Coordinates of C-alpha atoms in Angstrom, one line a residue:
X18 CA -5.5 -31.1 18.1
X19 CA -4.0 -33.5 15.5
X20 CA -0.8 -33.9 14.0
X21 CA -1.7 -31.1 10.7
X22 CA -2.7 -28.2 13.3
X23 CA -0.2 -28.8 15.5
X24 CA 2.2 -27.9 12.0
X25 CA 0.3 -25.7 11.0
X26 CA -0.3 -24.0 14.7
X27 CA 4.4 -24.3 14.2
X28 CA 4.4 -21.9 10.8
X29 CA 2.1 -19.4 11.9
X30 CA 3.8 -19.0 15.2
X31 CA 6.9 -19.3 13.8
X32 CA 6.6 -16.9 11.1
X33 CA 5.1 -14.8 14.1
X34 CA 8.3 -14.0 16.2
X35 CA 10.3 -13.9 12.8
X36 CA 8.1 -10.4 12.2
X37 CA 8.5 -9.6 15.6
X38 CA 11.9 -9.6 15.9
X39 CA 11.9 -7.8 12.9
X40 CA 9.9 -5.2 14.4
X41 CA 11.6 -5.1 17.3
X42 CA 14.7 -4.5 15.3
X43 CA 13.5 -1.6 12.8
X44 CA 12.3 -0.4 16.3
X45 CA 15.8 -0.4 18.2
X46 CA 17.7 1.5 14.4
X47 CA 15.0 4.0 15.1
X48 CA 15.6 4.6 18.7
X49 CA 18.9 4.7 19.1
X50 CA 19.7 6.5 15.5
X51 CA 17.3 9.3 16.9
X52 CA 19.0 8.9 20.8
X53 CA 23.1 9.1 19.5
X54 CA 22.3 12.7 17.7
X55 CA 20.4 14.1 20.6
X56 CA 22.8 12.9 23.1
X57 CA 25.9 14.2 21.2
X58 CA 24.5 17.2 20.5
X59 CA 23.3 17.5 24.4
X60 CA 27.3 16.3 25.2
X61 CA 28.5 19.4 22.6
X62 CA 26.1 21.9 23.4
X63 CA 27.1 21.2 27.3
X64 CA 31.0 21.4 26.3
X65 CA 30.3 24.4 24.4
X66 CA 27.9 26.1 26.3
X67 CA 25.2 26.6 23.5
X68 CA 22.1 24.7 25.0
X69 CA 20.0 24.2 22.6
X70 CA 21.7 24.9 19.7
X71 CA 23.8 22.0 18.9
X72 CA 20.9 19.0 21.0
X73 CA 18.4 21.0 18.5
X74 CA 20.8 19.9 15.4
X75 CA 20.7 16.4 16.8
X76 CA 17.5 16.0 16.6
X77 CA 17.7 17.2 13.1
X78 CA 20.1 14.9 12.0
X79 CA 18.5 11.9 14.4
X80 CA 15.0 12.2 12.4
X81 CA 17.4 12.2 9.0
X82 CA 18.9 8.9 9.8
X83 CA 15.1 7.1 11.3
X84 CA 13.5 8.3 8.1
X85 CA 17.8 6.9 6.1
X86 CA 16.1 3.5 8.2
X87 CA 12.5 3.5 7.1
X88 CA 14.0 4.3 3.1
X89 CA 15.5 0.8 4.0
X90 CA 13.3 -1.1 4.9
X91 CA 10.1 -0.2 2.9
X92 CA 12.7 -1.2 0.1
X93 CA 13.6 -4.2 0.9
X94 CA 10.6 -4.7 1.9
X95 CA 9.2 -3.3 -1.7
X96 CA 12.0 -6.1 -3.5
X97 CA 10.6 -8.6 -1.7
X98 CA 7.1 -8.3 -2.8
X99 CA 8.6 -8.2 -6.2
X100 CA 9.9 -11.6 -5.7
X101 CA 7.0 -13.2 -5.1

């Protein structure tokens, strides 16, 4: 390969790795917010004997958390697209 091809490959590869890390971070935030609320609801059900009521409440809160994370990501993407 020529030097220009190497530089272009490194540029594309670097952008791909950055995009991948962004998407992995978003996925982790979504999974963590959902799992946190579901596990808290499950634990509270075990303590209070209200199975599965509080776990379902945790599922709802987890879904709200996922939507908030996604809205944050979309707003950030819109701002970045507006700058270009």
